[in-house]
CSV table of C-alpha atoms in Angstrom, one decimal:
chain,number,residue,atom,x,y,z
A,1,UNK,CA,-167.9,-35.7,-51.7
A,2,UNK,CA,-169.8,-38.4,-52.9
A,3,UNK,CA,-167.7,-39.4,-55.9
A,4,UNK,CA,-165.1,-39.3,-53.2
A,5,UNK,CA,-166.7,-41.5,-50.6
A,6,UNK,CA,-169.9,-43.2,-51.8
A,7,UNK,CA,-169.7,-46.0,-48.8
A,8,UNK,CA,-170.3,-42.3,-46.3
A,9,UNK,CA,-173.6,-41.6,-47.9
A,10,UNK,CA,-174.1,-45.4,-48.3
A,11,UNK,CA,-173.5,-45.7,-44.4
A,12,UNK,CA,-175.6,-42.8,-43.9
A,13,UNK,CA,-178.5,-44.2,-46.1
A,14,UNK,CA,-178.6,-47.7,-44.2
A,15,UNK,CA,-179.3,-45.5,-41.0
A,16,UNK,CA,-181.8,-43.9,-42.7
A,17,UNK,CA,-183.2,-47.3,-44.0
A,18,UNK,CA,-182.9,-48.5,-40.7
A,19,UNK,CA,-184.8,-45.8,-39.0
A,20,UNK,CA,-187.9,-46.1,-41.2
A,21,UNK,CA,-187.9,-50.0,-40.8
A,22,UNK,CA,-187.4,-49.7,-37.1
A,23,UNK,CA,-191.1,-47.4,-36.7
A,24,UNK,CA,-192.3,-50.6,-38.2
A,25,UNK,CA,-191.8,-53.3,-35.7
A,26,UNK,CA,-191.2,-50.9,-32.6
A,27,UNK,CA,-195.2,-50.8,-31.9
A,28,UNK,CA,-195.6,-54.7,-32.1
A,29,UNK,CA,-194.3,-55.2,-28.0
A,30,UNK,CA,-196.8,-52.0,-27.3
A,31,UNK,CA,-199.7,-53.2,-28.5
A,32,UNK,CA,-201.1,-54.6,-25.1
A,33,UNK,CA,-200.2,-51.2,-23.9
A,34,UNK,CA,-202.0,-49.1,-26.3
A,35,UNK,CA,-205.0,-51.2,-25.7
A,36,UNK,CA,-205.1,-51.0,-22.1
A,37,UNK,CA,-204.1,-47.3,-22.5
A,38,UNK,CA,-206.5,-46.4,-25.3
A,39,UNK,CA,-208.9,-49.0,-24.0
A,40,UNK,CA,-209.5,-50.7,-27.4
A,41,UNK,CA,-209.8,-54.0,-28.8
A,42,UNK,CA,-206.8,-55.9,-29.9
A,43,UNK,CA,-208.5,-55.9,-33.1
A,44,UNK,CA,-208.7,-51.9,-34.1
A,45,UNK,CA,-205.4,-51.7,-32.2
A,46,UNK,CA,-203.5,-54.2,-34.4
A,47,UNK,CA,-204.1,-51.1,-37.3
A,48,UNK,CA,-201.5,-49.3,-35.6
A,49,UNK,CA,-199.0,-51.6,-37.0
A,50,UNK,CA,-201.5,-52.5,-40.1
A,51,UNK,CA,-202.2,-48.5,-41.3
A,52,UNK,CA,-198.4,-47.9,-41.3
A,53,UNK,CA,-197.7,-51.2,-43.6
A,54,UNK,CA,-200.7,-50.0,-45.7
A,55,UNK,CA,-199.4,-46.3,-46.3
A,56,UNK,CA,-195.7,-47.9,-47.0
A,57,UNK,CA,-197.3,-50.2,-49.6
A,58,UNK,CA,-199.0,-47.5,-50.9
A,59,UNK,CA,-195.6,-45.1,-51.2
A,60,UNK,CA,-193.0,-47.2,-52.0
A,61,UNK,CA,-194.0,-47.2,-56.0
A,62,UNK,CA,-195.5,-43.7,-56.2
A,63,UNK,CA,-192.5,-42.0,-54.5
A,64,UNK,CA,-190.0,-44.3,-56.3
A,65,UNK,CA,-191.4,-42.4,-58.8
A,66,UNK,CA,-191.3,-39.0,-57.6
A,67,UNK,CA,-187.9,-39.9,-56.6
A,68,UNK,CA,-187.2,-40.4,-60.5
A,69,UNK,CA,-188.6,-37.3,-61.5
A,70,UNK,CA,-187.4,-35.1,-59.0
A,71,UNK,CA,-184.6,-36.2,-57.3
A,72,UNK,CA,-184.4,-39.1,-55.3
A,73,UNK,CA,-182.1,-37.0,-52.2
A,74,UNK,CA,-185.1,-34.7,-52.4
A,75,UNK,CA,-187.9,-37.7,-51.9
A,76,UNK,CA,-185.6,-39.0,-49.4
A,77,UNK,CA,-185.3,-36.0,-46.9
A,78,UNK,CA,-189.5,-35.6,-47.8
A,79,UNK,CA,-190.4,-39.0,-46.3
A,80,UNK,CA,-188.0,-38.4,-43.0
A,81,UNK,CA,-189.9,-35.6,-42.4
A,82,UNK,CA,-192.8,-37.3,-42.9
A,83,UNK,CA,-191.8,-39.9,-40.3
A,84,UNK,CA,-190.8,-37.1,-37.8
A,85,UNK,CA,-194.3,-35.2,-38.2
A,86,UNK,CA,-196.1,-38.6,-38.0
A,87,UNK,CA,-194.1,-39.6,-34.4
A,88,UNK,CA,-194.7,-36.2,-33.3
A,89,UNK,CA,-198.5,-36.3,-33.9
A,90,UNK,CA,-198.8,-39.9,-32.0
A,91,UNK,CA,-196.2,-39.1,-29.0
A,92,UNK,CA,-198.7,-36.4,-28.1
A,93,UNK,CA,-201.9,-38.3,-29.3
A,94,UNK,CA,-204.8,-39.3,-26.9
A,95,UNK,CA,-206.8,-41.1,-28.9
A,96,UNK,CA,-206.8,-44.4,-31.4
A,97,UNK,CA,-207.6,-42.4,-34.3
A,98,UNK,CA,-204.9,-39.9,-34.0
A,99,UNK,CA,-202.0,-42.9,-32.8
A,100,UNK,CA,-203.3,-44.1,-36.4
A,101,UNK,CA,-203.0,-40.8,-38.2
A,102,UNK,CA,-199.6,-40.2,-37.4
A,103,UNK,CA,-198.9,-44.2,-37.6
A,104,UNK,CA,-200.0,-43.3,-41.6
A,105,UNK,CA,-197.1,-40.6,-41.4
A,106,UNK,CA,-194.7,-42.4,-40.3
A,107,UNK,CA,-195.3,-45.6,-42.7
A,108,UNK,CA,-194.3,-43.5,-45.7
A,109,UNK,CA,-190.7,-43.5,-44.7
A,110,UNK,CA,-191.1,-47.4,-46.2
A,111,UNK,CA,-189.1,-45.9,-49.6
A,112,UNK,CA,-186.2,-45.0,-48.4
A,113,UNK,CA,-184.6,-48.7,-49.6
A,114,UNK,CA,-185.8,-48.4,-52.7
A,115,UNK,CA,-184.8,-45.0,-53.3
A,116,UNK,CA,-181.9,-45.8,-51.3
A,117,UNK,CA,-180.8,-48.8,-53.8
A,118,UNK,CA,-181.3,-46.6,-56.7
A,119,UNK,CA,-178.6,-44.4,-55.3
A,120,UNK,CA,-176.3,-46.5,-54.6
A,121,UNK,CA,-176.8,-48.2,-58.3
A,122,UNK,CA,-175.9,-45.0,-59.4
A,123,UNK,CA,-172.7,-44.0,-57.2
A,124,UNK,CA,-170.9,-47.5,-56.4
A,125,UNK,CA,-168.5,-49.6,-58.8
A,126,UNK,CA,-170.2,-52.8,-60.3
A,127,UNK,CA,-168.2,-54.9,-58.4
A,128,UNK,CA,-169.2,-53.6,-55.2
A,129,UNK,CA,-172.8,-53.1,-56.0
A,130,UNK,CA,-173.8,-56.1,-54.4
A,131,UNK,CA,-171.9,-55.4,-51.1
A,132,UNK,CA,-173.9,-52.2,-50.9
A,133,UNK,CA,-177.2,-53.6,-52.0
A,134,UNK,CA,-176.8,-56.5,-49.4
A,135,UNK,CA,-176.1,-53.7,-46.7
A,136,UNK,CA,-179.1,-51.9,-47.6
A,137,UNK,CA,-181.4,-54.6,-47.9
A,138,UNK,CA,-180.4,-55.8,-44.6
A,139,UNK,CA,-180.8,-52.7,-42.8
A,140,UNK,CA,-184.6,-53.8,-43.1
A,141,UNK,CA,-183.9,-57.0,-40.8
A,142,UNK,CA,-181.8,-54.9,-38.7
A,143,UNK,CA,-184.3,-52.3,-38.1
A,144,UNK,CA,-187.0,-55.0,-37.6
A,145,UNK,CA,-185.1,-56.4,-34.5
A,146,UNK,CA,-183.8,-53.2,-32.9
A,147,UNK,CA,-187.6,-51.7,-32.8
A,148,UNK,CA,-188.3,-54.5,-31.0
A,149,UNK,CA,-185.7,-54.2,-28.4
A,150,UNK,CA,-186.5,-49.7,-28.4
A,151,UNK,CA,-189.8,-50.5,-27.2
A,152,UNK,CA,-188.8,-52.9,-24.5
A,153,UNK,CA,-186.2,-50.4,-23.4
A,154,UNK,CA,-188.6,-47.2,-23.3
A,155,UNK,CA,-190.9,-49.5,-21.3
A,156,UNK,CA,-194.7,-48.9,-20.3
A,157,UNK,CA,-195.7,-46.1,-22.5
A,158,UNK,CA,-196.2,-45.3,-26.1
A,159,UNK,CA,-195.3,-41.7,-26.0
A,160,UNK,CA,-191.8,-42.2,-24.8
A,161,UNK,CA,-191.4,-44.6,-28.3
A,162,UNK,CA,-192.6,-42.1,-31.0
A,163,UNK,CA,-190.5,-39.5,-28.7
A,164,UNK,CA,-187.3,-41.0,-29.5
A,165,UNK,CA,-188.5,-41.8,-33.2
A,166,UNK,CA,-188.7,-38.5,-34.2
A,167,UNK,CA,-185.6,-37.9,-33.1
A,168,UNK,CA,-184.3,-40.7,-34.6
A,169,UNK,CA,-185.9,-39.1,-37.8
A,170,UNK,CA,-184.4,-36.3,-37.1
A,171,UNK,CA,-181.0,-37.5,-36.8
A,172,UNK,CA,-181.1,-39.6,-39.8
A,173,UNK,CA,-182.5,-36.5,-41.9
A,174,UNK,CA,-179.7,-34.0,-41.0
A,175,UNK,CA,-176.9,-36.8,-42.0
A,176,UNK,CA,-178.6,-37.4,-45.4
A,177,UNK,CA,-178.4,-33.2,-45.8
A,178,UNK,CA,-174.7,-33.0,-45.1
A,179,UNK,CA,-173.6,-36.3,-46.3
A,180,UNK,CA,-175.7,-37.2,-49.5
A,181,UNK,CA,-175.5,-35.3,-52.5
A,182,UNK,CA,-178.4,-35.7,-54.9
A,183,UNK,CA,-177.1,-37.5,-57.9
A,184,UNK,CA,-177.1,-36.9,-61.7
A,185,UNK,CA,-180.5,-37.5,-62.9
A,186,UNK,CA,-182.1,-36.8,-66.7
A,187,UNK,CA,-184.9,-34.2,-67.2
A,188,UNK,CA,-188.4,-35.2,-65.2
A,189,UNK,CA,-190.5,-37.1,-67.7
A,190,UNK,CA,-194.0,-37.8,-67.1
A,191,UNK,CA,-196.2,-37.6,-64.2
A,192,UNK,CA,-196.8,-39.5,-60.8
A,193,UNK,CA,-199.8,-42.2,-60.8
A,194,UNK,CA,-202.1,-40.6,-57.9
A,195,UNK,CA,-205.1,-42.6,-59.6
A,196,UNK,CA,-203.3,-45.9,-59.4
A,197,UNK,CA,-201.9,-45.1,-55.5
A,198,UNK,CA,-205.6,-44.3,-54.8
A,199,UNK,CA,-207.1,-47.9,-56.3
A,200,UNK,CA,-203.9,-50.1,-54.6
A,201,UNK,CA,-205.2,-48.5,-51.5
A,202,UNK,CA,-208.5,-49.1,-51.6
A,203,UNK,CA,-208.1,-52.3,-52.5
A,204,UNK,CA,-205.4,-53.2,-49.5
A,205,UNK,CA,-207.9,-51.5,-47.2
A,206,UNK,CA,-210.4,-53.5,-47.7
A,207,UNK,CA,-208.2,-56.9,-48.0
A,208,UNK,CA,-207.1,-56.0,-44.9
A,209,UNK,CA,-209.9,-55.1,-43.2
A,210,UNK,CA,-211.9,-57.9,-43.7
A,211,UNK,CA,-208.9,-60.3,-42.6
A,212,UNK,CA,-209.0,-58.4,-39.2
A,213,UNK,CA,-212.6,-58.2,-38.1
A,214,UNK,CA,-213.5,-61.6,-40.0
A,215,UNK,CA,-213.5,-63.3,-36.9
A,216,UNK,CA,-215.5,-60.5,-35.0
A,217,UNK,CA,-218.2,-59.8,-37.7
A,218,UNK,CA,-218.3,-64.2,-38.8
A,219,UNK,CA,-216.4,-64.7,-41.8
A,220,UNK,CA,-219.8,-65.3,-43.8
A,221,UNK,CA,-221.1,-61.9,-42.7
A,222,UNK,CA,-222.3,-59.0,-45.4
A,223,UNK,CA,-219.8,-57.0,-44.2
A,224,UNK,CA,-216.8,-59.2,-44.5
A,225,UNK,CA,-218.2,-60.4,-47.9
A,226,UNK,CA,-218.4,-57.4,-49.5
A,227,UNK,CA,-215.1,-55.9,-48.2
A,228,UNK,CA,-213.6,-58.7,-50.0
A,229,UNK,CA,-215.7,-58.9,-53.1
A,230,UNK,CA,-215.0,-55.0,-53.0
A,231,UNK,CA,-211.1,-55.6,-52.6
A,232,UNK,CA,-211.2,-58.2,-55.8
A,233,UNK,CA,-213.3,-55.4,-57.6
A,234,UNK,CA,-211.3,-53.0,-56.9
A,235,UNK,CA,-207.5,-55.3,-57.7
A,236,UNK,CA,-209.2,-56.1,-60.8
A,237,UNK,CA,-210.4,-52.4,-61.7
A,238,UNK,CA,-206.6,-51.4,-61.3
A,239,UNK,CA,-204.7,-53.8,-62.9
A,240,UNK,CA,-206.5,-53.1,-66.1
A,241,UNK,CA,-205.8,-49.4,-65.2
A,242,UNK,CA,-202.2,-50.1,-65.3
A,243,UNK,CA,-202.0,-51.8,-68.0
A,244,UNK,CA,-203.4,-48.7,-70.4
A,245,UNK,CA,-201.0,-46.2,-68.1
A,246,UNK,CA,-197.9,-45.0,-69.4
A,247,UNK,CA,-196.3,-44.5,-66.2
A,248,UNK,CA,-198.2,-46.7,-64.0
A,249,UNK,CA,-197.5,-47.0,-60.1
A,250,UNK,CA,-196.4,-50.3,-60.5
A,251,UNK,CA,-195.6,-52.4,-63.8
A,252,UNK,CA,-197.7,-55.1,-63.5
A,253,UNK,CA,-195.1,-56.7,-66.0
A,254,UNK,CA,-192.4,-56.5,-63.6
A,255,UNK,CA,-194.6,-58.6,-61.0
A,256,UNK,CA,-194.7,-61.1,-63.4
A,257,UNK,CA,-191.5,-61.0,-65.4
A,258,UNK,CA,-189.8,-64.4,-65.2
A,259,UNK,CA,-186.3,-62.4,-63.8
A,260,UNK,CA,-188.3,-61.0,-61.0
A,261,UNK,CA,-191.2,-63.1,-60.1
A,262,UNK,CA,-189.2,-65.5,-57.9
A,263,UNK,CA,-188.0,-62.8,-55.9
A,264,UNK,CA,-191.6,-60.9,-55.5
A,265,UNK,CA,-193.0,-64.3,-54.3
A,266,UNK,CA,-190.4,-64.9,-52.0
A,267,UNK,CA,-190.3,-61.2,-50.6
A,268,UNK,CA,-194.3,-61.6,-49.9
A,269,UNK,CA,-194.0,-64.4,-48.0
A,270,UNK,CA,-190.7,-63.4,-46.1
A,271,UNK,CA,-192.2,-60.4,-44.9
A,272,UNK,CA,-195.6,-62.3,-44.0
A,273,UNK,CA,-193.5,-65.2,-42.1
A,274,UNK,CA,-191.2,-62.6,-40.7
A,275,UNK,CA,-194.0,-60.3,-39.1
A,276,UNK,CA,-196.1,-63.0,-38.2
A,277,UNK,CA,-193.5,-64.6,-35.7
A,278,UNK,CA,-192.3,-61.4,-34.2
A,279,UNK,CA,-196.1,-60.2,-33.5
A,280,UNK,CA,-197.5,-63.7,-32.1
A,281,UNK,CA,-193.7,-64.3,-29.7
A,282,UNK,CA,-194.7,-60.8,-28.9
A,283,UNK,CA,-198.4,-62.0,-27.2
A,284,UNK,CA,-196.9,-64.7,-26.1
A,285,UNK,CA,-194.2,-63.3,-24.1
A,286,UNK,CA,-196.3,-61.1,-22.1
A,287,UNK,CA,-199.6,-63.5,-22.0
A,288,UNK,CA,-198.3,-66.7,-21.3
A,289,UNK,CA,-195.3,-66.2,-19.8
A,290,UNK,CA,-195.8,-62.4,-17.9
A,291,UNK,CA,-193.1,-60.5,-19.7
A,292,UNK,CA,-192.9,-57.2,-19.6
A,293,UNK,CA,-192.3,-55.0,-22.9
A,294,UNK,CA,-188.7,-54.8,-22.0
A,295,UNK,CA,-188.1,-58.8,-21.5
A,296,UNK,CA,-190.2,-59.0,-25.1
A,297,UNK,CA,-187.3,-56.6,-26.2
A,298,UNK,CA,-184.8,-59.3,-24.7
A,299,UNK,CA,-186.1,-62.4,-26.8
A,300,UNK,CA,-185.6,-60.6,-29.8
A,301,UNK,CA,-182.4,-59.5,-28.7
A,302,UNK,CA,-180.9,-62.2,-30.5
A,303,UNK,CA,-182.8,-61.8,-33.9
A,304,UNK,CA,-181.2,-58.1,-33.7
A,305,UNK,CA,-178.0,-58.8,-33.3
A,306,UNK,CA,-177.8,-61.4,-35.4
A,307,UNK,CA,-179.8,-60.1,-38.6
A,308,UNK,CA,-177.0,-57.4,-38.0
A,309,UNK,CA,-174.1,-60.4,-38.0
A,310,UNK,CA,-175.1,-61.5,-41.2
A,311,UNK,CA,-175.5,-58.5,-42.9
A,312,UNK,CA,-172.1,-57.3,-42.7
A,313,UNK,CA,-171.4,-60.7,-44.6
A,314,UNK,CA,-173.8,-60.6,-47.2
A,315,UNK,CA,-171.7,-58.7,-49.7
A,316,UNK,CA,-169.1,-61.4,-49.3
A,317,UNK,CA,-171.4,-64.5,-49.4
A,318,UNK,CA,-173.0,-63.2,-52.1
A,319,UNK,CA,-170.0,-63.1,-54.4
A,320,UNK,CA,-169.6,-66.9,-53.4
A,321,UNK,CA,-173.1,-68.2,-53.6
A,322,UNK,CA,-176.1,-66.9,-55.9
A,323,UNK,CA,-178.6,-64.5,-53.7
A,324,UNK,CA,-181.4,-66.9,-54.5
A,325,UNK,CA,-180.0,-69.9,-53.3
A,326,UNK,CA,-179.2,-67.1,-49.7
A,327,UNK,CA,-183.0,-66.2,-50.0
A,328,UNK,CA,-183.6,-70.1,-49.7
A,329,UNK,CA,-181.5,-70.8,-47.4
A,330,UNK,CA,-182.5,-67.9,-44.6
A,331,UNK,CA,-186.2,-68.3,-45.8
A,332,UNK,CA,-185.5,-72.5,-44.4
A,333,UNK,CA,-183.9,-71.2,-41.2
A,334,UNK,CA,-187.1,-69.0,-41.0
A,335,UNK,CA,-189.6,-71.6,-41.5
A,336,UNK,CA,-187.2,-73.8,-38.8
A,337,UNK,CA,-187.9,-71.2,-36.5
A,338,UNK,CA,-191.6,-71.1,-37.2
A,339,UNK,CA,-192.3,-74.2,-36.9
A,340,UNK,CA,-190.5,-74.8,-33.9
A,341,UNK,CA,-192.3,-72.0,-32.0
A,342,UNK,CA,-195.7,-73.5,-33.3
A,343,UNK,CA,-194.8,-76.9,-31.2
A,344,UNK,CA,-193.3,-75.1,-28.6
A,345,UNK,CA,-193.6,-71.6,-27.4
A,346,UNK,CA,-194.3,-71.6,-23.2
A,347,UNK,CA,-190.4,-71.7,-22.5
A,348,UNK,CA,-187.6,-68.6,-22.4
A,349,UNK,CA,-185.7,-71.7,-23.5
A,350,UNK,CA,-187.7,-71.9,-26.9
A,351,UNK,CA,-188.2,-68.2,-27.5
A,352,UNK,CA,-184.4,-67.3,-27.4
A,353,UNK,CA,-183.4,-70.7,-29.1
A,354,UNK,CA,-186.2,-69.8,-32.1
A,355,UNK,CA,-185.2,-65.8,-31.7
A,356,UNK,CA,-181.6,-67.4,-32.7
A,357,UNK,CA,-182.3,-69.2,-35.8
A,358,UNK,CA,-184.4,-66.7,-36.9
A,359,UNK,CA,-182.0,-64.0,-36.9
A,360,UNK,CA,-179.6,-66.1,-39.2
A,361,UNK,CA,-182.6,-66.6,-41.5
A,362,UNK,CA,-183.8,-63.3,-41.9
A,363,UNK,CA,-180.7,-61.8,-41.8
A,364,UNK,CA,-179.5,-64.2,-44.9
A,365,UNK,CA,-182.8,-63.6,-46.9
A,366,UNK,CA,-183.4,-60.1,-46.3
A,367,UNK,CA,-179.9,-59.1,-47.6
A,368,UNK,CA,-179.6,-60.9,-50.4
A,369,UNK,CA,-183.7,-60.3,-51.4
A,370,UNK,CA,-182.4,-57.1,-53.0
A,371,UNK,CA,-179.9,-58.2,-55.3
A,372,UNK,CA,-182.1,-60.9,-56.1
A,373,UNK,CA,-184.9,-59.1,-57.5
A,374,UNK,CA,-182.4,-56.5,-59.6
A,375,UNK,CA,-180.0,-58.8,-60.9
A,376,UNK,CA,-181.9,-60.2,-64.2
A,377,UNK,CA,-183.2,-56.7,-65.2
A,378,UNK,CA,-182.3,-53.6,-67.0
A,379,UNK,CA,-180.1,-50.9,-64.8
A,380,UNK,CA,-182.9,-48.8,-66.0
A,381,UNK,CA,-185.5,-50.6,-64.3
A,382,UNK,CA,-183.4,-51.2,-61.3
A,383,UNK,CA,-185.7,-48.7,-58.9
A,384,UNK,CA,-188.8,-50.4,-60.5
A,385,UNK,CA,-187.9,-53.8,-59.6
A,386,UNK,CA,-186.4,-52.5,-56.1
A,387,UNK,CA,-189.7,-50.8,-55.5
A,388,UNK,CA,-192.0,-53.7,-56.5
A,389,UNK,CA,-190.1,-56.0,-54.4
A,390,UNK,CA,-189.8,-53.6,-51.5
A,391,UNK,CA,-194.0,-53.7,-51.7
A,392,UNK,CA,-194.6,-56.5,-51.6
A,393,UNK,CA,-192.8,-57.1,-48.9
A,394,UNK,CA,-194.7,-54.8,-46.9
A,395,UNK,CA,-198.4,-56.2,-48.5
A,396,UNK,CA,-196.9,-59.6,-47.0
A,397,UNK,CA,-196.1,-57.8,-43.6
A,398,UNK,CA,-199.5,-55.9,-43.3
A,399,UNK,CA,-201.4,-59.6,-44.3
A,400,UNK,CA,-199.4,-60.8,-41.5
A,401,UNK,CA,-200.6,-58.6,-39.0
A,402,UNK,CA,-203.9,-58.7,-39.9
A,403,UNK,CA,-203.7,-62.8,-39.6
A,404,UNK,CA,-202.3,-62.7,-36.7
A,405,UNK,CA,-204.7,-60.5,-35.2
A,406,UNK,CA,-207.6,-63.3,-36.5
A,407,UNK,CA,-205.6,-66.1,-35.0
A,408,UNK,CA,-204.6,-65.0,-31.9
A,409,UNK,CA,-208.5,-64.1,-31.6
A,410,UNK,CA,-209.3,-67.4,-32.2
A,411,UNK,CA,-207.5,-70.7,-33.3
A,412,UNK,CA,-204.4,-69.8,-30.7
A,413,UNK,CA,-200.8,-69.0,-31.2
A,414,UNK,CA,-199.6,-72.6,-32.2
A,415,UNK,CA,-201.4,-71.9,-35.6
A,416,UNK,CA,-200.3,-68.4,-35.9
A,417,UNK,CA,-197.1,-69.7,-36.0
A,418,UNK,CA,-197.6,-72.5,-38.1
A,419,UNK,CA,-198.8,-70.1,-40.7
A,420,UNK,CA,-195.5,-68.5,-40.9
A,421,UNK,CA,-194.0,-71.3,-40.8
A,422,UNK,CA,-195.5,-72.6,-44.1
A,423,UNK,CA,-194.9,-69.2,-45.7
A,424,UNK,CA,-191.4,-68.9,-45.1
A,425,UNK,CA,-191.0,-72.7,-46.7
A,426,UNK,CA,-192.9,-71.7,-49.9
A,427,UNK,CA,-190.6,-68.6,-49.5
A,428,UNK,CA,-187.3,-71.1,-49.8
A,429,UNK,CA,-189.1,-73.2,-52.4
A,430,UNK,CA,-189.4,-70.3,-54.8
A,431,UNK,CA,-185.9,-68.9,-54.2
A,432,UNK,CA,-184.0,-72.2,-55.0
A,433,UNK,CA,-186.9,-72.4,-58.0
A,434,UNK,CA,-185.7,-68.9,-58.8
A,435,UNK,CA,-182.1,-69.9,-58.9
A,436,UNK,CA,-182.4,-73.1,-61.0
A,437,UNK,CA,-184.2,-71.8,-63.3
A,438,UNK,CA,-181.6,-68.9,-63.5
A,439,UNK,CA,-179.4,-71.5,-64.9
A,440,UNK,CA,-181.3,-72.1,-67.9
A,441,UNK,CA,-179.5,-70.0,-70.5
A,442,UNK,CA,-182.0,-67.0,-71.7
A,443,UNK,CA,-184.5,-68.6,-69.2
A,444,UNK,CA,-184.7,-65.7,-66.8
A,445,UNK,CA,-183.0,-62.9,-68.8
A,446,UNK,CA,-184.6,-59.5,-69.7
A,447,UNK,CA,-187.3,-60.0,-72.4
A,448,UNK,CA,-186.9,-56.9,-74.9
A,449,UNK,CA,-189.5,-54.2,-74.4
């Protein structure tokens, strides 16, 4: 069936994708509702959205890895039911800590592009490879907007969201059982790297941590001193690590490798410009101008729809134009909509105008971030570089929360969305750097092993 018809199990794969970037972003228009409900400080409830960035972070490399030695279809249906287990144990949770736990569940579904991409690398002609990559990629844009608008439309109430999440989960994993055979696949070799998933944590923990009660604790207190001398520690401990691994959880070469690098750079900092506008509109909307979750929803409308627009183009535009000039371009229109938001925010007139441009952007850069990252390396290290570009786009979206958080706390919204703004233009710097530098014959080819 697949040999037959790879674009149904590449359909059915972008839902899937879809669902487990939609749990993402669906919690950002709640979060004044899980604080009043859980009666919280926006602070600890920000790691709602921060511990299920932190756990994808964490699972894209080491299950693109068990997805190599086991089966990726196998990995694939394992993390939806991680995402249904995880929505289940918040709908019915009472408590912070529990919304959290299951919050951890559900951010392990953050794979499912990677593995996804490897798939499709596998299944679809050369020729159409970036058509399917592009639809992949952007199912991550699309999901972003359309959790946004699912929380507006469930309304008042957390329990009704991770309700229809788990059956969203559920849905997605029964068409991946009937329409997505596992492909061909060489004998397992070699083991997952549990120590390295265990140090990346810890080390994104306490990052994190410290970003998001800097402000509370004074940003020259013991406690946020040490979390971030722990984190360094910690990043330093592991790199070394993976650098003496055979099978590391993430080839620290491939962060760096001059075919790649552009890409992971611009990734970071799209996902960090990205969540940072979507989370400070958010408080916005319903503090300065009364909006209800639902109305939140509405703003974004536009960013939905849109991101989805463009991504049933980006096949097409990227066999005219080179996917690092697209990253540049929708990374511009990002940092456009940024900045325009940081000067002015207290209008519907701004938000929907911003919400606009935005979509364009991310829906350009997100699609076309995919292909960008692949495209200078080795089919064989295709899932690698998917999965280290896929991180780092979450590490960018959990800093962003945890920024945000800080800001809003303290220097206002206006700055918040400057800081996005700036991101997303160091974003298009490095993916026009990317692409002119791709022109320099050998400059950014694969270096032999």
């Amino acid at each position: 069936m697949y040999k037959k018809s790879p674009w149904a199990a590449v359909g059915v794969l972008a839902f899937a994708v879809a669902v487990g970037t939609l749990q993402m972003t669906a919690v950002v228009p709640l979060l004044p509702v899980l604080q009043r409900q859980l009666q919280v400080p926006l602070t600890s409830v920000s790691w709602t959205v921060t511990s299920a960035l932190l756990s994808g972070a964490v699972s894209i490399p080491l299950l693109s890895r068990l997805g190599d030695l086991y089966g990726r279809r196998r990995v694939v249906m394992a993390t939806l039911g991680m995402l249904i287990a995880g929505a289940l144990l918040s709908a019915v949770a009472t408590t912070l800590v529990l919304v959290i736990a299951g919050r951890v569940l559900q951010g392990v579904a953050a794979p499912l592009l990677p593995l996804s991409m490897g798939m499709a690398r596998q299944q679809v002609a050369r020729d159409r490879l970036p058509t399917a990559i592009g639809v992949l990629s952007a199912m991550m844009g699309v999901g972003s907007g359309a959790g946004m608008i699912l929380a507006g439309l469930v309304g008042g109430t957390y329990q009704a969201l991770f309700w229809i999440l788990a059956g969203l989960g559920a849905v997605a994993f029964v068409l991946v059982a009937l329409f997505v055979p596992e492909p061909s696949r060489p004998a397992p070799d070699g083991r997952p790297d549990l120590a390295g998933a265990a140090l990346v944590a810890a080390w994104l923990v306490c990052l994190l941590l410290a970003i998001t009660k800097g402000a509370a604790w004074g940003w020259t207190s013991p406690p946020t001193l040490g979390l971030l001398a722990a984190g360094v520690a910690v990043f330093v401990i592991w790199v070394a690590t993976a650098r003496r691994t055979a099978s590391p959880l993430i080839e620290i070469s491939m962060l760096t490798h001059r075919g790649t690098v552009g890409a992971t750079v611009a990734s970071l900092l799209l996902g960090f410009a990205l969540f940072g506008v979507i989370t400070t509109l958010s408080s916005v909307a319903q503090t300065a101008l009364g909006a209800s979750v639902l109305q939140v929803g509405l703003y974004l409308l536009p960013t939905a729809l849109l991101m989805l627009t463009v991504s049933l183009f980006a096949g097409r535009l990227m066999r005219r134009f080179p996917a690092s000039s697209l990253v540049g371009s929708g990374s511009s229109l990002v940092a456009v909509a940024a900045l325009w938001l940081s000067l002015a925010h207290h209008r519907s007139f701004d938000l929907y105008g911003a919400a606009l441009v935005l979509g364009v952007g991310i829906g350009l850069g997100y699609a076309a971030l995919g292909t960008m990252a692949v495209e200078h390396v080795e089919p064989a290290r295709t899932a690698a570089a998917g999965g280290v570009n896929a991180l780092v786009r979450l590490v960018g979206s959990s800093l962003a929360g945890a920024v945000t958080a800080a800001m809003m706390s303290g220097s206002g919204a206006g700055w918040s969305f400057g800081a996005a703004a700036l991101a997303a233009l160091v974003s298009a710097i490095f993916g026009y750097a990317h692409g002119a530098l791709a022109r320099v014959p050998g400059l950014a080819k694969e270096e032999p092993a």
